[in-house]
Short mmCIF file of C-alpha atoms in Angstrom, two decimals:
data_model
loop_
_atom_site.label_atom_id
_atom_site.label_comp_id
_atom_site.label_asym_id
_atom_site.label_seq_id
_atom_site.Cartn_x
_atom_site.Cartn_y
_atom_site.Cartn_z
CA UNK K 1 119.93 121.88 110.12
CA UNK K 2 118.52 123.88 113.03
CA UNK K 3 121.47 126.29 112.84
CA UNK K 4 120.21 127.33 109.40
CA UNK K 5 116.71 128.26 110.60
CA UNK K 6 115.52 131.85 110.72
CA UNK K 7 112.36 133.68 111.73
CA UNK K 8 110.21 135.39 109.09
CA UNK K 9 107.01 137.40 109.05
CA UNK K 10 104.53 138.66 106.47
CA UNK K 11 102.30 141.71 106.81
CA UNK K 12 100.59 144.49 104.94
CA UNK K 13 102.12 147.97 104.74
CA UNK K 14 100.84 149.83 106.68
CA UNK K 15 100.05 146.99 109.04
CA UNK K 16 96.45 145.75 109.06
CA UNK K 17 94.37 145.80 112.22
CA UNK K 18 94.74 142.01 112.59
CA UNK K 19 98.06 140.17 112.27
CA UNK K 20 98.36 137.80 109.33
CA UNK K 21 95.56 139.52 107.40
CA UNK K 22 96.60 141.07 104.09
CA UNK K 23 94.02 143.49 102.63
CA UNK K 24 93.91 143.87 98.86
CA UNK K 25 95.54 147.05 97.62
CA UNK K 26 98.29 147.25 100.24
CA UNK K 27 101.97 146.46 99.67
CA UNK K 28 103.17 143.22 101.29
CA UNK K 29 106.27 143.12 103.46
CA UNK K 30 108.21 139.88 104.01
CA UNK K 31 110.89 140.14 106.68
CA UNK K 32 113.63 138.10 108.37
CA UNK K 33 113.55 139.12 112.00
CA UNK K 34 115.16 138.49 115.35
CA UNK K 35 118.77 137.53 115.95
CA UNK K 36 119.49 136.05 112.51
CA UNK K 37 118.73 139.20 110.51
CA UNK K 38 121.82 140.56 108.80
CA UNK K 39 124.16 137.96 110.33
CA UNK K 40 124.33 135.35 107.60
CA UNK K 41 126.96 135.09 104.89
CA UNK K 42 124.26 133.66 102.64
CA UNK K 43 122.08 135.76 100.34
CA UNK K 44 118.36 135.95 101.06
CA UNK K 45 115.65 136.10 98.41
CA UNK K 46 111.87 136.03 98.78
CA UNK K 47 108.76 135.38 96.72
CA UNK K 48 105.02 135.19 97.21
CA UNK K 49 102.93 132.07 96.52
CA UNK K 50 99.17 131.60 96.51
CA UNK K 51 97.34 128.92 98.49
CA UNK K 52 97.87 126.38 95.71
CA UNK K 53 101.64 126.93 95.68
CA UNK K 54 101.61 128.97 92.48
CA UNK K 55 104.03 131.90 92.27
CA UNK K 56 102.52 135.36 92.57
CA UNK K 57 105.92 137.06 92.19
CA UNK K 58 109.46 136.38 91.08
CA UNK K 59 112.26 135.87 93.60
CA UNK K 60 113.57 139.24 94.82
CA UNK K 61 116.55 140.00 97.09
CA UNK K 62 115.97 141.08 100.67
CA UNK K 63 117.58 144.34 101.80
CA UNK K 64 119.18 144.88 105.18
CA UNK K 65 117.96 147.85 107.19
CA UNK K 66 117.79 148.97 110.81
CA UNK K 67 114.44 149.63 112.47
CA UNK K 68 113.91 152.78 114.56
CA UNK K 69 114.44 150.64 117.69
CA UNK K 70 117.93 149.73 116.46
CA UNK K 71 117.17 146.12 115.50
CA UNK K 72 118.38 144.87 112.12
CA UNK K 73 115.95 143.26 109.68
CA UNK K 74 116.19 141.91 106.16
CA UNK K 75 113.09 142.64 104.12
CA UNK K 76 111.45 142.80 100.72
CA UNK K 77 108.33 144.74 99.81
CA UNK K 78 106.01 143.38 97.13
CA UNK K 79 103.35 145.29 95.18
CA UNK K 80 99.74 145.02 96.37
CA UNK K 81 97.62 142.10 95.21
CA UNK K 82 94.85 143.14 92.83
CA UNK K 83 92.65 140.08 93.35
CA UNK K 84 92.06 137.39 95.98
CA UNK K 85 94.56 134.55 95.40
CA UNK K 86 93.65 130.85 95.38
CA UNK K 87 92.58 129.51 98.78
CA UNK K 88 92.46 133.16 99.98
CA UNK K 89 96.08 132.70 101.11
CA UNK K 90 99.36 134.38 100.34
CA UNK K 91 102.63 132.89 101.55
CA UNK K 92 105.97 134.57 101.86
CA UNK K 93 108.82 132.18 101.10
CA UNK K 94 112.34 133.22 102.03
CA UNK K 95 115.35 131.27 100.81
CA UNK K 96 118.89 131.71 102.12
CA UNK K 97 121.56 130.32 99.86
CA UNK K 98 125.32 130.52 99.35
CA UNK K 99 125.78 133.28 96.73
CA UNK K 100 127.41 130.93 94.21
CA UNK K 101 124.40 128.56 94.39
CA UNK K 102 121.73 131.20 93.77
CA UNK K 103 121.49 130.75 89.97
CA UNK K 104 121.09 126.98 90.42
CA UNK K 105 118.58 127.54 93.22
CA UNK K 106 116.48 129.90 91.08
CA UNK K 107 116.13 127.24 88.38
CA UNK K 108 115.49 124.44 90.89
CA UNK K 109 112.79 126.48 92.65
CA UNK K 110 111.08 127.22 89.32
CA UNK K 111 111.19 123.49 88.44
CA UNK K 112 109.68 122.47 91.81
CA UNK K 113 106.86 124.99 91.50
CA UNK K 114 106.07 123.91 87.91
CA UNK K 115 105.85 120.28 89.05
CA UNK K 116 103.50 121.16 91.91
CA UNK K 117 101.27 123.16 89.53
CA UNK K 118 101.14 120.28 87.05
CA UNK K 119 99.84 117.98 89.82
CA UNK K 120 97.34 120.56 91.13
CA UNK K 121 99.30 120.66 94.36
CA UNK K 122 98.95 122.95 97.32
CA UNK K 123 101.03 125.42 99.27
CA UNK K 124 102.36 122.95 101.86
CA UNK K 125 103.32 120.51 99.12
CA UNK K 126 105.13 123.27 97.23
CA UNK K 127 107.12 124.28 100.30
CA UNK K 128 107.68 120.64 101.31
CA UNK K 129 109.28 119.98 97.92
CA UNK K 130 111.21 123.24 97.93
CA UNK K 131 112.91 122.79 101.30
CA UNK K 132 114.99 119.68 100.43
CA UNK K 133 116.14 121.32 97.18
CA UNK K 134 117.41 124.34 99.13
CA UNK K 135 119.15 122.14 101.71
CA UNK K 136 120.91 120.11 99.00
CA UNK K 137 122.34 123.38 97.67
CA UNK K 138 123.64 124.41 101.11
CA UNK K 139 120.77 126.74 101.96
CA UNK K 140 117.49 126.78 103.81
CA UNK K 141 113.94 128.06 103.30
CA UNK K 142 111.16 129.24 105.58
CA UNK K 143 107.58 130.21 104.84
CA UNK K 144 104.77 132.07 106.54
CA UNK K 145 101.24 132.53 105.30
CA UNK K 146 98.46 135.06 105.74
CA UNK K 147 94.82 135.31 104.80
CA UNK K 148 93.89 137.80 102.07
CA UNK K 149 90.73 139.86 102.38
CA UNK K 150 89.07 142.31 100.05
CA UNK K 151 88.69 144.90 102.84
CA UNK K 152 90.80 145.72 105.88
#
């Protein structure tokens, strides 16, 4: 399964003064970085979760682009948060999946997150339940979290 792994990051746009701090009112960027960006035959989608594992956004596709330094990245930009999420955390979850499995994955991800919410679960539980579902469908998932603050 290690060949499926990829590196992701989450940050505010423009970037906050401290890494992994997301100020309210700034767009949020979730990005696949390093050598795996743009090299997979699988589609990549991302979403944001709060600290209790509840969805803050729908799944959205990542777009491939080249940074000014010539490095490829896959990224999605989400609208700013208007209030502090549960646990003061926001997590970016990125799922890579064979294109033909994406509709099934979307439904399975929604089912996992509903189950976690019904049990008053938390972010790590949500991701822990999500990862095996993605692997069974031939994909993989990664997550990264950041603290949300009212001011930069």
